[in-house]
XYZ file of C-alpha atoms in Angstrom:
293
model
C 114.056 111.494 107.012
C 116.523 112.998 104.482
C 115.344 114.034 101.021
C 117.054 114.243 97.662
C 116.643 113.983 93.902
C 117.410 110.939 91.746
C 120.009 112.053 89.207
C 120.909 108.652 87.696
C 119.407 105.176 87.382
C 121.657 102.282 86.399
C 121.431 98.492 86.857
C 118.795 98.644 89.593
C 120.577 101.367 91.552
C 119.334 104.940 91.984
C 121.801 107.725 92.705
C 120.224 110.341 94.958
C 121.723 113.825 95.219
C 121.268 115.444 98.618
C 123.222 118.689 98.753
C 126.838 117.839 97.971
C 126.329 114.120 98.682
C 125.330 111.395 96.221
C 123.878 108.273 97.847
C 123.614 104.949 96.007
C 120.168 103.525 96.754
C 117.814 100.705 95.903
C 114.056 100.979 95.881
C 112.049 100.027 98.943
C 111.216 96.322 99.095
C 107.464 96.723 98.556
C 107.828 99.071 95.553
C 107.725 96.128 93.132
C 104.542 94.709 94.701
C 102.953 98.170 94.479
C 104.131 98.603 90.867
C 106.210 101.665 91.802
C 109.322 102.452 89.782
C 111.532 105.377 90.818
C 112.539 107.625 87.922
C 115.401 109.997 87.301
C 114.124 113.421 88.346
C 112.022 112.073 91.228
C 112.206 113.877 94.567
C 112.472 111.161 97.205
C 112.875 110.391 100.873
C 115.583 107.868 101.691
C 117.369 106.078 104.503
C 121.116 105.348 104.449
C 123.668 104.309 107.043
C 126.406 104.806 104.436
C 126.465 106.443 101.009
C 126.741 103.115 99.147
C 123.821 101.405 100.878
C 120.715 103.572 100.869
C 117.058 102.763 100.368
C 114.396 104.970 98.803
C 111.410 104.998 101.153
C 108.942 107.265 99.343
C 108.554 109.294 96.161
C 106.991 112.757 96.070
C 104.112 113.357 93.671
C 105.355 113.991 90.128
C 104.449 117.103 88.130
C 104.888 115.104 84.925
C 106.905 112.234 83.531
C 108.066 110.804 80.238
C 108.083 107.105 79.361
C 110.913 107.319 76.879
C 113.250 108.551 78.151
C 112.016 107.589 81.662
C 112.349 110.871 83.538
C 110.106 112.826 85.928
C 109.451 116.476 86.803
C 110.708 117.874 83.509
C 110.554 121.675 83.272
C 111.455 122.070 79.605
C 112.595 120.175 76.532
C 115.507 121.611 74.557
C 115.193 120.561 70.920
C 118.605 120.620 69.269
C 118.987 121.005 65.524
C 122.095 121.997 63.608
C 122.540 124.537 60.844
C 124.553 121.962 58.880
C 126.079 118.480 59.233
C 123.318 117.285 59.435
C 121.176 119.858 57.624
C 118.421 121.632 59.523
C 115.212 119.562 59.258
C 112.140 121.656 60.096
C 109.774 118.721 59.492
C 111.547 116.711 62.187
C 111.577 119.761 64.459
C 107.796 120.104 64.116
C 107.438 116.403 64.883
C 109.444 116.882 68.095
C 107.423 119.986 68.986
C 104.130 118.096 68.650
C 105.370 115.362 70.991
C 106.657 117.832 73.579
C 103.447 119.906 73.428
C 101.394 116.727 73.931
C 103.205 116.183 77.256
C 102.505 119.814 78.242
C 106.233 120.436 78.587
C 107.678 123.795 77.566
C 109.873 123.501 74.432
C 113.011 125.489 73.671
C 114.669 125.408 70.252
C 118.466 125.455 70.123
C 120.153 125.682 66.728
C 123.751 124.481 66.951
C 126.892 124.841 64.823
C 126.442 128.510 63.944
C 130.115 128.417 62.917
C 128.933 126.509 59.813
C 126.571 129.319 58.783
C 127.091 130.347 55.177
C 125.285 133.001 53.179
C 123.308 130.420 51.192
C 121.490 129.177 54.299
C 121.614 132.310 56.459
C 118.305 133.719 55.169
C 116.571 130.350 55.614
C 117.700 130.081 59.237
C 116.685 133.692 59.931
C 113.229 133.078 58.428
C 112.775 129.855 60.409
C 113.886 131.568 63.609
C 111.367 134.358 63.048
C 108.591 131.817 62.322
C 109.089 129.945 65.585
C 109.619 133.080 67.669
C 106.349 134.514 66.297
C 104.562 131.376 67.503
C 106.038 132.011 70.959
C 108.932 129.571 71.082
C 112.303 130.636 72.455
C 115.072 130.105 69.900
C 118.801 130.113 70.666
C 121.609 129.936 68.103
C 124.893 128.528 69.425
C 128.352 127.324 68.476
C 130.279 125.047 70.822
C 133.377 125.487 68.671
C 133.381 129.294 68.947
C 131.589 129.531 72.327
C 128.971 131.684 70.592
C 125.569 132.177 72.259
C 126.511 129.806 75.089
C 126.120 132.239 78.016
C 122.659 133.355 76.883
C 121.576 129.740 76.360
C 122.988 128.680 79.755
C 120.738 131.265 81.440
C 117.685 129.480 79.991
C 118.688 126.299 81.852
C 119.124 127.823 85.316
C 117.051 126.197 88.048
C 115.332 123.780 85.641
C 115.336 120.109 84.719
C 115.824 120.228 80.953
C 115.622 117.285 78.580
C 117.991 117.533 75.611
C 116.674 115.833 72.483
C 116.891 116.226 68.756
C 118.437 115.087 65.538
C 121.438 112.798 65.951
C 124.797 114.346 65.184
C 123.847 117.935 66.039
C 126.454 118.208 68.789
C 124.491 117.523 71.996
C 127.531 116.154 73.802
C 129.798 118.953 72.574
C 127.257 121.531 73.742
C 126.989 119.897 77.175
C 130.784 119.857 77.491
C 130.826 123.581 76.634
C 128.080 124.337 79.170
C 129.940 122.453 81.912
C 133.657 121.953 81.293
C 133.821 119.227 83.959
C 131.490 116.794 82.172
C 133.911 115.405 79.550
C 131.149 113.507 77.741
C 132.360 111.229 74.960
C 131.661 112.657 71.498
C 131.830 111.006 68.109
C 132.400 112.685 64.757
C 129.481 112.813 62.361
C 129.245 109.971 59.893
C 129.483 111.577 56.455
C 128.109 108.499 54.731
C 124.989 108.376 56.877
C 124.537 112.116 57.364
C 124.008 111.550 61.068
C 126.061 111.147 64.188
C 126.679 108.077 66.268
C 124.821 108.550 69.547
C 126.941 107.462 72.510
C 124.435 107.954 75.361
C 123.555 104.688 77.155
C 121.494 105.668 80.201
C 119.445 108.587 81.491
C 121.324 110.848 83.842
C 120.820 114.383 85.118
C 123.959 116.384 84.493
C 124.623 119.602 86.441
C 124.623 122.851 84.477
C 124.754 125.890 86.744
C 121.818 125.651 89.155
C 119.918 123.353 86.786
C 120.124 119.801 85.480
C 120.180 118.526 81.927
C 119.199 115.051 80.740
C 121.056 113.966 77.622
C 118.560 111.385 76.455
C 119.121 108.171 74.510
C 115.382 107.981 73.860
C 112.997 109.909 71.614
C 114.222 107.780 68.702
C 110.638 106.667 68.086
C 108.557 109.664 67.087
C 105.451 107.906 65.825
C 102.164 109.526 66.833
C 101.019 106.414 68.677
C 99.044 108.197 71.398
C 97.902 111.273 69.484
C 94.525 111.302 67.735
C 94.014 113.181 64.481
C 91.264 115.385 65.918
C 93.565 116.625 68.707
C 96.633 117.253 66.539
C 95.910 120.970 66.051
C 96.041 121.441 69.846
C 99.789 120.837 69.629
C 100.288 123.598 67.046
C 99.870 126.711 69.267
C 99.159 129.041 66.345
C 96.282 126.744 65.306
C 94.996 126.094 68.800
C 94.463 129.816 69.459
C 92.375 130.186 66.273
C 90.444 126.901 66.237
C 87.380 128.337 68.015
C 86.993 130.789 65.135
C 86.253 128.015 62.620
C 82.709 127.848 61.220
C 82.222 124.166 62.042
C 82.807 122.472 65.356
C 85.318 119.648 64.990
C 86.903 121.285 61.947
C 89.870 119.272 60.672
C 91.400 122.422 59.136
C 91.861 120.569 55.859
C 88.901 121.106 53.495
C 86.049 122.664 55.469
C 84.641 126.043 54.388
C 84.933 128.846 56.916
C 88.112 127.369 58.440
C 90.008 130.039 60.378
C 93.259 128.068 60.077
C 93.171 127.848 56.281
C 92.354 131.556 56.092
C 95.266 132.394 58.408
C 97.599 130.375 56.162
C 96.380 132.331 53.106
C 97.010 135.626 54.929
C 100.516 134.515 55.898
C 99.695 134.488 59.625
C 100.459 130.752 59.836
C 103.581 129.374 58.187
C 103.012 127.425 54.964
C 105.606 124.852 56.032
C 104.039 124.378 59.461
C 100.623 123.865 57.862
C 102.137 121.417 55.361
C 103.589 119.409 58.237
C 100.249 119.480 60.052
C 98.582 117.898 57.004
C 101.335 115.279 56.701
C 101.083 114.350 60.380
C 97.269 114.247 60.172
C 97.411 111.780 57.282
C 100.064 109.703 59.061
C 97.821 109.356 62.115
C 94.844 108.361 59.955
C 96.907 105.777 58.108
C 97.963 104.288 61.436
C 94.324 103.968 62.487
C 93.404 102.275 59.190
C 96.217 99.717 59.674
C 95.084 98.800 63.163
């Protein structure tokens, strides 16, 4: 039985890529009774007498999957933030990083619009880049307009399923068009009045980039910590996770306890003040959610 990968889901149809062919399929009849829903990114077995009338017969075991956007077997999440228009938001970046870490998916940070770099923000971007690289994150700085940093960034996508996500208006579509000139994805200019772009993505689809695939996602708009408990939050800050067993008290919240290795590392400059500030904000947000419900 032939095998392929679902690269698009739209209106009850699943588009399965098998080599150079793309077969339009529906799910097997008993999938609904068994509560099985094929996802973009699934590796499947299918039957098809013609390319417009296939049927997915089975789905291979998934390595992971996201609910929103609904996509399976993700290798890495590329978090896109711009230098300007809209301004770089490190609090939102840390929020994205926590969510991606909670799914045990490898994050990559891509800072776009380097052509808008001016001296006033250059030092800030350099300091932020150094902070995240020290933690262990890969950081790429790109410009779709000037084709700057594109080749190096493209290499990071080879052979992987990558989810693109991030602040609206940072140039996701422009970057994808630069990575693969054949895509011709619709782009909209940033709204000056709102300080954000108008997102044009309507469905989840894997787009070819070299030997890899990229999902330009309409989801991730809700970044509430609905499924993350306060006591596990530090696990999603790698620089805290690696030091947490050095704290004096088991179950340390890293907020007020004496002998806290995290607070000491912040004082020594080993953990970023801004990252620690965001940790405290997120911790309080999670607690407030629990008090409401």
